[in-house]
XYZ file of C-alpha atoms in Angstrom:
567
model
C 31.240 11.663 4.327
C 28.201 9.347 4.798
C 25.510 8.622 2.045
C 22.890 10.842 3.902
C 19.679 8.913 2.457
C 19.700 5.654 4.566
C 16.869 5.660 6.715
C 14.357 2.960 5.979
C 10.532 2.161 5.827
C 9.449 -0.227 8.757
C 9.398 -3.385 8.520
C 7.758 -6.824 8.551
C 7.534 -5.375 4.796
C 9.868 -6.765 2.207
C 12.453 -7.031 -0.906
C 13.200 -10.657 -0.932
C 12.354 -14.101 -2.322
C 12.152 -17.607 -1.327
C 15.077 -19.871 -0.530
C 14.761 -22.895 -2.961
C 17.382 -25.479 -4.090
C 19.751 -24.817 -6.685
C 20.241 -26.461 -9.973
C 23.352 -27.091 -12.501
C 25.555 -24.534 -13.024
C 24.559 -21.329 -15.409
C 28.258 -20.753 -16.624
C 28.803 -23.055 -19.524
C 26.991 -23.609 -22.522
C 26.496 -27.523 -21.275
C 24.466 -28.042 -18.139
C 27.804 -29.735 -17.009
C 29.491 -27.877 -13.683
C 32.137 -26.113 -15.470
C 33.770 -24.075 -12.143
C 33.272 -23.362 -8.534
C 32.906 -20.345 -7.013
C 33.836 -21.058 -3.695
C 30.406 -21.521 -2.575
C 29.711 -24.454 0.031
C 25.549 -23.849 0.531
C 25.095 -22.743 -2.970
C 24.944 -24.052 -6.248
C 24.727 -22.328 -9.621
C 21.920 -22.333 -11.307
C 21.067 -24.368 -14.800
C 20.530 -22.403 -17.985
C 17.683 -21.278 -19.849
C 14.130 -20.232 -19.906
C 12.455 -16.970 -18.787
C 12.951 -15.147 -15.672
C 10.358 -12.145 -14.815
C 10.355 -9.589 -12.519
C 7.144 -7.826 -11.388
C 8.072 -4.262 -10.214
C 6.103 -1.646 -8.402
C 8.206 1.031 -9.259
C 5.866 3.040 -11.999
C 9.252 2.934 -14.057
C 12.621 0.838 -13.803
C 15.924 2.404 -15.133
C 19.449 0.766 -15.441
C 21.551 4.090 -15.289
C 24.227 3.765 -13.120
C 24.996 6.735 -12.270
C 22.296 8.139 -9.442
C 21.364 4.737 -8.366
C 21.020 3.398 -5.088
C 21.263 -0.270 -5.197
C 23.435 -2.717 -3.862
C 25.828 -4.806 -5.668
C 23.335 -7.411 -5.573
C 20.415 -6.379 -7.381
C 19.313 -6.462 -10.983
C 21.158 -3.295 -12.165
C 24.106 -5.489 -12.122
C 22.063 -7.979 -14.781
C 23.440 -5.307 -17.069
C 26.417 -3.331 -15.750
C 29.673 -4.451 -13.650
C 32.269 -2.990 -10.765
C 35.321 -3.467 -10.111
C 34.687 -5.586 -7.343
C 31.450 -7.098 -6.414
C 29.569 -9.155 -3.763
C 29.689 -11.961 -3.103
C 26.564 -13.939 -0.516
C 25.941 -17.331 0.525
C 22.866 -18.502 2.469
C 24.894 -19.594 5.523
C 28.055 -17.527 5.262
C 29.336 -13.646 5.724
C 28.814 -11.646 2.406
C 32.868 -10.941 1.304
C 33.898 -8.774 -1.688
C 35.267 -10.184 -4.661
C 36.796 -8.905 -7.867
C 34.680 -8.294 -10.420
C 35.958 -6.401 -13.639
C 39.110 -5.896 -11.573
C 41.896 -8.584 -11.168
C 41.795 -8.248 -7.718
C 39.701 -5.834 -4.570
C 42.478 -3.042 -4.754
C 45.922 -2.192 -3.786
C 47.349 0.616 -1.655
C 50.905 1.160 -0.688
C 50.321 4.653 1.739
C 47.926 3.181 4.401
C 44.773 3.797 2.343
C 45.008 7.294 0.745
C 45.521 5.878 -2.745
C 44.054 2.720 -4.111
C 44.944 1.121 -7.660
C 43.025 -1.277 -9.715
C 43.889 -3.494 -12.716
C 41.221 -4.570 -14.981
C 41.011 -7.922 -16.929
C 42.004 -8.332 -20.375
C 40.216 -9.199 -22.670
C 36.760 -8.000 -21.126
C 33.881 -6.372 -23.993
C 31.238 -4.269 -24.111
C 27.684 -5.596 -25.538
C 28.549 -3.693 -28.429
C 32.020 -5.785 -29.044
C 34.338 -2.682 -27.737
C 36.889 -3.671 -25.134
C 36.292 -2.206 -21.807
C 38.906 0.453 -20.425
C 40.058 2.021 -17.588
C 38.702 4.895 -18.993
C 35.304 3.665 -19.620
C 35.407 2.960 -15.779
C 36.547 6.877 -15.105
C 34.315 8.238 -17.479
C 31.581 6.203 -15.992
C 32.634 7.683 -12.318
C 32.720 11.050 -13.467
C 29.033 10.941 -15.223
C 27.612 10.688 -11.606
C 29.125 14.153 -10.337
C 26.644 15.842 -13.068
C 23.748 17.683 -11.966
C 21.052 15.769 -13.668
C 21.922 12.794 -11.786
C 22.082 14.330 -8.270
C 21.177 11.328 -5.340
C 23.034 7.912 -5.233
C 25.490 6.145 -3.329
C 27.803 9.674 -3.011
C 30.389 8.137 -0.823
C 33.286 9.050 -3.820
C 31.788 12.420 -4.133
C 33.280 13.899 -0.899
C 36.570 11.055 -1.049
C 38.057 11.784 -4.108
C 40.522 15.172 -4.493
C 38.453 17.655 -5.754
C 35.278 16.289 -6.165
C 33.907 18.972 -4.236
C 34.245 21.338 -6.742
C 33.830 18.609 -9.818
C 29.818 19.237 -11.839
C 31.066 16.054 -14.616
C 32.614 15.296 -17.457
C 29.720 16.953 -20.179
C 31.555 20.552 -20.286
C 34.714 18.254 -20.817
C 36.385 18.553 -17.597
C 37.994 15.366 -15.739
C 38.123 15.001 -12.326
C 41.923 13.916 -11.904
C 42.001 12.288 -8.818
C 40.855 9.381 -10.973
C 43.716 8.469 -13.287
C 44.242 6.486 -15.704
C 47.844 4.577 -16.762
C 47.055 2.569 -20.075
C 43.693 0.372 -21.010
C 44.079 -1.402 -17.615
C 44.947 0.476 -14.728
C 42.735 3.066 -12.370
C 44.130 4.779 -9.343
C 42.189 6.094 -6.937
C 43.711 9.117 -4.875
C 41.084 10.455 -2.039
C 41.159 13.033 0.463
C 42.454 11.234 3.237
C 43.171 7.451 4.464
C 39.678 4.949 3.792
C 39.936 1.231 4.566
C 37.044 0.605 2.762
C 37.552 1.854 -0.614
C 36.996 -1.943 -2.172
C 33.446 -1.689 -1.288
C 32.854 1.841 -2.282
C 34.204 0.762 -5.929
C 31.401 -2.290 -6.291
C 28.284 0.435 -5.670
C 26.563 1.558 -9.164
C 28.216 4.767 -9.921
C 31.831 2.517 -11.074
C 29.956 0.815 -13.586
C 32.039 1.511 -16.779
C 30.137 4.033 -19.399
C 31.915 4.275 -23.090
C 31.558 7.922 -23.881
C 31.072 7.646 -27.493
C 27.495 5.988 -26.149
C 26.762 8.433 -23.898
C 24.725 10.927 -26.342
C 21.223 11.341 -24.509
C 23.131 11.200 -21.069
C 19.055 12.020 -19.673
C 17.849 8.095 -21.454
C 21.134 6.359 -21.333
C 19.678 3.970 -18.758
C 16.872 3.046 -21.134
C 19.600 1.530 -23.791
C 23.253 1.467 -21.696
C 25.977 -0.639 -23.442
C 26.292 -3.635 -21.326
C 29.155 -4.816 -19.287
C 26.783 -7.450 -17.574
C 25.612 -10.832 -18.244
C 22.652 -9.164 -20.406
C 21.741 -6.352 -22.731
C 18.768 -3.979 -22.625
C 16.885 -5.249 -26.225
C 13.382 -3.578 -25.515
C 12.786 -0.657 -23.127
C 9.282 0.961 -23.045
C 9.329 3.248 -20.469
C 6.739 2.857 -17.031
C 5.606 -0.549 -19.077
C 8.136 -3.393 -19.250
C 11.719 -4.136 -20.415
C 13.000 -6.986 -22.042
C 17.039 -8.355 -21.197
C 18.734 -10.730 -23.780
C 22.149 -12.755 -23.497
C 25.236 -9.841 -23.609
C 27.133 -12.406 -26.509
C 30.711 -10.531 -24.865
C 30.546 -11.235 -21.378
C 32.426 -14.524 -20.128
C 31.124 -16.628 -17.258
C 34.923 -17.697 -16.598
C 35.763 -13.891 -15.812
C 32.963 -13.382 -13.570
C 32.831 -14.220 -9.961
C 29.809 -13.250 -8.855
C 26.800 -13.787 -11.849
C 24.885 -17.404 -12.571
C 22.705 -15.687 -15.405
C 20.973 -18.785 -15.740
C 17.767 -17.472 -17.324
C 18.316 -16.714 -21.206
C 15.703 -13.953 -21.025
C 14.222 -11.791 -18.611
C 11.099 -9.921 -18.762
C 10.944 -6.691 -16.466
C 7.152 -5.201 -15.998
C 6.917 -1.926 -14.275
C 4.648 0.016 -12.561
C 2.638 -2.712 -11.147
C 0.217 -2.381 -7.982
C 2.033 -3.862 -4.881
C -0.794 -5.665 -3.531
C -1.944 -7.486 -7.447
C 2.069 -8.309 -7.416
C 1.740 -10.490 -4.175
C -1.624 -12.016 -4.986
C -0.018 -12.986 -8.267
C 2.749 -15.138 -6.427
C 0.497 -16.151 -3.960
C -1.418 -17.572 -6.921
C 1.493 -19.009 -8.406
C 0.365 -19.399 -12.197
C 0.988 -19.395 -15.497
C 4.221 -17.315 -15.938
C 4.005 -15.873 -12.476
C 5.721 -19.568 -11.656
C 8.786 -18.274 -12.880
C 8.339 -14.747 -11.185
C 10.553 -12.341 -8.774
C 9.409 -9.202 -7.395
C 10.491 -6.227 -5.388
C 6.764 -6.189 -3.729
C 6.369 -5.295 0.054
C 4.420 -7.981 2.299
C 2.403 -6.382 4.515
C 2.032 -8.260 8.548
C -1.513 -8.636 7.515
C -1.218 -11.068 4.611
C 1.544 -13.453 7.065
C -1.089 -15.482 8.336
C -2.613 -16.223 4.793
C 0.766 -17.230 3.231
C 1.900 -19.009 6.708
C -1.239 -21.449 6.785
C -0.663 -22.560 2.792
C 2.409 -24.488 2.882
C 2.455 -24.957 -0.681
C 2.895 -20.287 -0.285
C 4.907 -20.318 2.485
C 7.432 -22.490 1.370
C 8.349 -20.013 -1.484
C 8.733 -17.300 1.179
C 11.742 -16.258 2.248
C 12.604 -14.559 5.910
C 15.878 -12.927 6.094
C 18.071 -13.770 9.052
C 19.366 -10.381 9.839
C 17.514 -6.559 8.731
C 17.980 -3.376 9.262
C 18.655 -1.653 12.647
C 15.142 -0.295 14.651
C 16.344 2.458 17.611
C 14.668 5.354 20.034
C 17.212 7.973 19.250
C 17.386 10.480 22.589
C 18.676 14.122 22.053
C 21.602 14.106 24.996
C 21.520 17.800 23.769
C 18.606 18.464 25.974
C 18.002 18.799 29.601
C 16.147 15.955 30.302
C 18.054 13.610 28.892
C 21.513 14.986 29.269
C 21.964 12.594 32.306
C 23.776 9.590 31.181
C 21.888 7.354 33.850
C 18.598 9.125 32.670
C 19.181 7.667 29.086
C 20.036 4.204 30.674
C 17.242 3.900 32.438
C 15.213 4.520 29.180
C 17.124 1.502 27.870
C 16.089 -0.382 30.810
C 12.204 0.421 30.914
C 11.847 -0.025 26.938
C 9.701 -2.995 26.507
C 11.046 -4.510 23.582
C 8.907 -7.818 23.191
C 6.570 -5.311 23.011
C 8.012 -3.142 19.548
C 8.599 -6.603 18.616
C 5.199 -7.490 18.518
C 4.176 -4.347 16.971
C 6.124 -5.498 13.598
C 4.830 -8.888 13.322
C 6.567 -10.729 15.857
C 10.042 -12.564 16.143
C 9.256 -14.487 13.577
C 8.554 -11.971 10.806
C 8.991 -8.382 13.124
C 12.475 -9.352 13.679
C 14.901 -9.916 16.807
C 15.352 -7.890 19.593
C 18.961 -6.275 20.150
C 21.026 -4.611 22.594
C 23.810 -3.403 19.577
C 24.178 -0.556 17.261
C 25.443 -3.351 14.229
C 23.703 -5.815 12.714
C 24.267 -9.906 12.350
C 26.128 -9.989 9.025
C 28.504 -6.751 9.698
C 32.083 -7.981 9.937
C 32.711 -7.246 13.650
C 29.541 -7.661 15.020
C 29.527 -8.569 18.274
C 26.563 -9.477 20.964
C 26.478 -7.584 24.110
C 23.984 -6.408 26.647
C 24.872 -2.987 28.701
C 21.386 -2.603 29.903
C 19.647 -6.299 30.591
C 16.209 -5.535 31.768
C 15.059 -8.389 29.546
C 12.603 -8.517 26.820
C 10.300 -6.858 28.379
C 12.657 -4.416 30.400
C 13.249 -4.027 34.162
C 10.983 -1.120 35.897
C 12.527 -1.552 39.178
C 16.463 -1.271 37.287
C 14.967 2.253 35.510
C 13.417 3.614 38.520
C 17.024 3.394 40.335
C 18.605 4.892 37.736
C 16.146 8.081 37.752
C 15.941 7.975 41.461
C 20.094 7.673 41.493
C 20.108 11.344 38.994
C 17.281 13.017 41.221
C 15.012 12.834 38.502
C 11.343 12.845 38.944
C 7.790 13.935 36.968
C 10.334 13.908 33.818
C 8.356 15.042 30.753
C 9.575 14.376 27.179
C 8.637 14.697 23.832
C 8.639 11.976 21.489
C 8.178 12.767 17.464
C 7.429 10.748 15.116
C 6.851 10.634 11.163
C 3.305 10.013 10.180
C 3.448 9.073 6.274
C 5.402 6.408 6.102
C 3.301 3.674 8.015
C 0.637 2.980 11.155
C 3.351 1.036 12.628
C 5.768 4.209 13.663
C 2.683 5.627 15.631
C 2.031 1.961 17.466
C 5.508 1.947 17.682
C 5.620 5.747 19.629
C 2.522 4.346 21.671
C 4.491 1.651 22.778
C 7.128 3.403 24.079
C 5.013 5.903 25.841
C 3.361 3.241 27.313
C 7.072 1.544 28.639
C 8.265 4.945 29.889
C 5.069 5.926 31.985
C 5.541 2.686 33.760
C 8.976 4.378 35.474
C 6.969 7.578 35.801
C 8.360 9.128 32.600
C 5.246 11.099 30.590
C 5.625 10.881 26.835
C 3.945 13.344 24.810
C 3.595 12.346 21.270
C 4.201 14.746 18.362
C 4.321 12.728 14.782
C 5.190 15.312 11.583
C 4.924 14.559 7.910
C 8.007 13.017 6.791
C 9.600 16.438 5.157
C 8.974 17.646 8.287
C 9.910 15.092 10.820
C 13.716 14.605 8.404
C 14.135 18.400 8.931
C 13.900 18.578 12.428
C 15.788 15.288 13.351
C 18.677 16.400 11.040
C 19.074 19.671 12.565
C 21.406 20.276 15.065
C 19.184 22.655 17.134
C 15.687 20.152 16.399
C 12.909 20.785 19.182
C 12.705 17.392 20.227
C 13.186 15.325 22.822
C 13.403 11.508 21.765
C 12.754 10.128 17.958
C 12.238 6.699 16.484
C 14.579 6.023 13.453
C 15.425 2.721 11.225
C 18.615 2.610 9.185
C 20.080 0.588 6.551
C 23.989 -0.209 6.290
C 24.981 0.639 2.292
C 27.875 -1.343 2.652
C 28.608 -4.622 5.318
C 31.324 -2.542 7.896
C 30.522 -0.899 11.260
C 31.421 2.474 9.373
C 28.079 2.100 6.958
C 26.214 2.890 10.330
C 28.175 4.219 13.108
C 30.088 6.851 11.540
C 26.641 8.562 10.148
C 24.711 8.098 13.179
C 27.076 9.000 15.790
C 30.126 11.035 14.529
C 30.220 14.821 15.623
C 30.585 15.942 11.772
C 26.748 14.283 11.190
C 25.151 16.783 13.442
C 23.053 18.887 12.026
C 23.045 20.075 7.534
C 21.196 17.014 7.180
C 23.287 14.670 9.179
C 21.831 11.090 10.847
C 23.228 11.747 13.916
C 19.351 12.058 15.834
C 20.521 11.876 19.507
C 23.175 14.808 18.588
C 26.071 12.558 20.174
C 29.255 14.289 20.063
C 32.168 12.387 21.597
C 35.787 13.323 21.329
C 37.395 9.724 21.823
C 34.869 8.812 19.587
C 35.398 10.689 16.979
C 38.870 9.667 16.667
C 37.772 6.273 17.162
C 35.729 6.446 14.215
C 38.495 8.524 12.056
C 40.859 5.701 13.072
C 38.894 2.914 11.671
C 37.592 4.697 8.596
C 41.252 5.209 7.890
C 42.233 0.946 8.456
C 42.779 -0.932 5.228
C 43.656 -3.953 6.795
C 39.638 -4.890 6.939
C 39.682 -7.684 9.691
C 41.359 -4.914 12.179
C 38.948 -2.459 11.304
C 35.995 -4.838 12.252
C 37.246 -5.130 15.678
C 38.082 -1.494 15.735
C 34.202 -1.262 14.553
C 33.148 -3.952 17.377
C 34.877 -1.588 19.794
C 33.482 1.511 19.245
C 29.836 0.064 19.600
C 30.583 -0.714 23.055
C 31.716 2.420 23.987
C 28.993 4.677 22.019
C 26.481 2.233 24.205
C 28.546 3.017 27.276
C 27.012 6.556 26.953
C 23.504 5.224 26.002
C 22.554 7.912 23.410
C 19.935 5.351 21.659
C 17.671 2.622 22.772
C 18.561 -0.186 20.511
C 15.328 -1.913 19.352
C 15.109 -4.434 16.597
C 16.645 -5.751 13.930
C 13.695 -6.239 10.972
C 13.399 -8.900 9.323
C 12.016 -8.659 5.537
C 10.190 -11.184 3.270
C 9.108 -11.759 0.270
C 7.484 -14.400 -1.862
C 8.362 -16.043 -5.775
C 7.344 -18.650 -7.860
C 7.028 -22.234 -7.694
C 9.381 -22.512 -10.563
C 12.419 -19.992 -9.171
C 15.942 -21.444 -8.186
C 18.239 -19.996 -5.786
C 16.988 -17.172 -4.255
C 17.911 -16.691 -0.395
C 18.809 -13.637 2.023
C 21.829 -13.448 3.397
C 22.690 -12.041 6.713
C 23.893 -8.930 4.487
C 22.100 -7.081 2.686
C 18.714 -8.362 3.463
C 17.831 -8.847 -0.176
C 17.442 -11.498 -2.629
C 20.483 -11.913 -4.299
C 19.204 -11.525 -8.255
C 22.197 -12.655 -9.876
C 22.201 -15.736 -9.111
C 18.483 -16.558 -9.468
C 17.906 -19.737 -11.888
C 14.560 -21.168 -13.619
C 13.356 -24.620 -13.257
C 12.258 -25.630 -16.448
């Protein structure tokens, strides 16, 4: 059921821009404040000038349909959902309507959801946006030529499964449509959190009459967004003008401040930072997806007039020592916790940059920012872990000279392998010898996602796609994501579990099903199947002359929609 493409690049790298104070609001033709959307620590931001974005992907695309990006990001400049995100600086990220009148209705417990658009809503291209734009839009992404994505509807929806799109004019007809205005949803089986699965790229609405060259249609896709593709030279630069049809009064979620905004692509990494470092000409008004590496910290730390335009996010993604309970070593449950205990974790810490930039140690499988998530220590051995603790525990299972394996992936960074000497280092202090195997990353996903993988322990960092305890504990520890490519690395299989986790998938009342989440943490950590590490931090830096960009706690990304320009 899970997205199966989640695990992330290590950290002390980044997505995300600095936190700067707002300006008037971006939603009225006057600089007056024309409406408030609910925010209390953010302000909207004032209109005009020219926002750019420095990429290092060689080429940028707006299709929606095999995208991976959150709700949050600048493929929404040009398309909508219908619902949305909505983050604050201080405060949870909630979901909001977006083309939708509301986040979604069920009357059978969760099984079928319907949606009622707005009236009244355009295209770029001055035709009115249907429900059926919004199926047709849905089906596009079941095609083969746009295999990868957030696939979460592709194994929901009745007869998906067996669905290849709508281009040999098939519909899929678990998606139907009553008049211009109304979509209902009817899935496989109960799912709580069908509002956020609705706001990920793939609902965008699509006319078909525009859908010709399905292969370019993200080059030049009619708009449903704040702004319209107007120049799109591919692996070079793309230029986003003012979408006349959209209506700042119908949209919840999007400042779009800026009147233009100029997209390069294909930019080195490095050349991006030193150009906000820098800071001039049009770089003042600049945002980037660049990567910080630890190394350049100290530079940007001892300017203030740098690091005040850089931005550390609160919360991350979720750093853990997975340990295969399927093997003989480590089938022990009080083995496993006294792994947890003799993990020095101020250690790892260090190894990503520190608290301040590395991010903050945990002793949870969620995140800060996850509805439900709760703080909790099973295994207290401090931050730098208890020897004594871990040596009773071994001594307690008649365990002694233990040898295990630890693998690794070796092309994604020099951090995983300080990282896997770290914990070597930890475990040999309880008498446990580590032997250190690190793979190439093919290699190293094959083996972990296997259910018979020769391995004993793994490192592994994963990324929620969605803020509820389901976005990560359902793919790393239900019995279904063992092996075929599954997430589940320490091969947990638990019965109560399982219909733990089946339970709250299946909750639409959203509050419950945090606490239903918050539960099953607990007792997944009562088995100790992982070492809970860190929770990374990312940064990033932007120009002197950028409004309103801040992480939330969730995701830990700049929010680009509601970016302004001080002019």
């Amino acid at each position: 059921m899970a997205n199966r493409s989640r695990r992330v690049v290590p950290a002390g790298l980044a997505l995300v821009l600095a936190l700067v104070t707002a300006g008037c609001n971006a939603n009225s033709q006057s600089t007056e404040p024309t409406k408030d959307k609910n925010t209390t620590a953010l302000k909207s931001a004032p209109r005009g000038g020219t926002l750019h974005y420095l990429s290092r992907r060689a080429t940028e695309s707006f299709e929606t349909a095999n995208a991976q990006m959150v709700p949050t990001s600048r493929l929404r400049w040009v398309h909508r959902g219908l619902t949305s995100w909505r983050t604050l600086p201080d405060k949870d990220t909630i979901l909001v309507p977006d083309l939708a009148t509301d986040t979604g209705t069920t009357d059978d417990g969760g099984k079928t959801w319907t949606f009622t658009l707005q009236e009244g809503l355009k295209f770029s291209n001055g035709s009115p946006i249907t429900a059926q734009d919004v199926k047709y839009g849905i089906e596009r992404s079941f095609a083969p030529m746009f295999q990868g994505g957030l696939g979460y509807h592709k194994t929901l929806l009745v007869g998906a499964t067996d669905y290849d799109g709508p281009y040999d004019g098939k519909e899929l007809d678990s998606i139907e449509v009553v008049g211009d205005h109304k979509i209902v949803f009817h899935l496989t089986r109960p799912f709580g959190n069908w509002p956020w699965i609705v706001s990920m790229p793939a609902f965008a609405p699509v006319p078909a009459a525009a859908d010709t060259e399905p292969e370019t249609y993200g080059e030049h896709p009619v708009a449903s967004g704040p702004y319209q593709v107007t120049s799109f030279r591919k692996g070079s630069q793309a230029v986003l003008d003012r979408n006349p049809n959209w209506k700042a009064d119908t949209d919840q979620t999007r400042f779009a401040g800026p009147d233009k905004i100029v997209l390069d692509m294909g930019l080195n990494n490095d050349t991006i930072v030193q150009r906000l470092i820098d800071d001039k000409g049009e770089d003042k008004t600049a945002i980037s997806n660049a990567l910080i590496s630890p190394s350049q910290f100290q530079r940007i730390e001892s300017d203030p007039s740098i690091s005040d335009r850089m931005a550390n996010s609160p919360s991350g993604y979720f750093r853990y020592l997975a340990m295969n309970v399927k093997r003989p070593g480590l089938s022990d449950v009080r083995v496993r916790q006294a792994i947890n205990y003799a993990v020095n974790k101020a250690e790892l810490q260090s190894v990503y940059g520190g608290p301040k930039f590395g991010g903050q140690i945990t002793s949870t499988i969620m995140t800060p920012g996850i509805p439900g998530y709760t703080e909790y220590n099973l295994y207290d051995g401090g931050d730098t872990g208890n020897v004594d603790k871990a040596k009773e525990l071994l001594a307690d299972a008649g365990v002694s000279g233990l040898k295990l394996t630890l693998t690794y992936p070796t092309d994604v960074s020099a951090i995983e392998e300080k990282e896997a000497q770290s914990i070597k280092n930890s475990l040999a202090r309880v008498g446990v010898k580590v032997e250190l195997k690190g793979l190439d990353g093919n290699t190293w996903s094959e083996l972990v996602s296997s259910a018979d993988g020769d391995y004993d322990m793994t490192t592994n960092g994963w990324g929620a796609d969605f803020p509820s305890g389901m976005s990560t504990i359902q793919p790393l520890f239900a019995s279904s994501e063992i092996d075929n490519g599954g997430g589940n690395a320490s091969k947990f299989s638990n019965p109560e579990v399982d219909a733990a986790i089946d339970a709250a998938i299946a909750e639409p009342d959203l509050d419950k099903a945090a606490e239903m989440w918050a539960a099953i943490d607990k007792q997944i950590m009562e088995d100790a199947p992982i070492v809970p590490i860190l929770v990374q931090r990312t940064q990033a830096l932007a120009g002197s002359k950028i409004l309103n960009y801040f992480i939330p706690a969730y995701p830990p990304f700049a929010n680009e929609l509601v970016v302004g320009v001080d002019r």
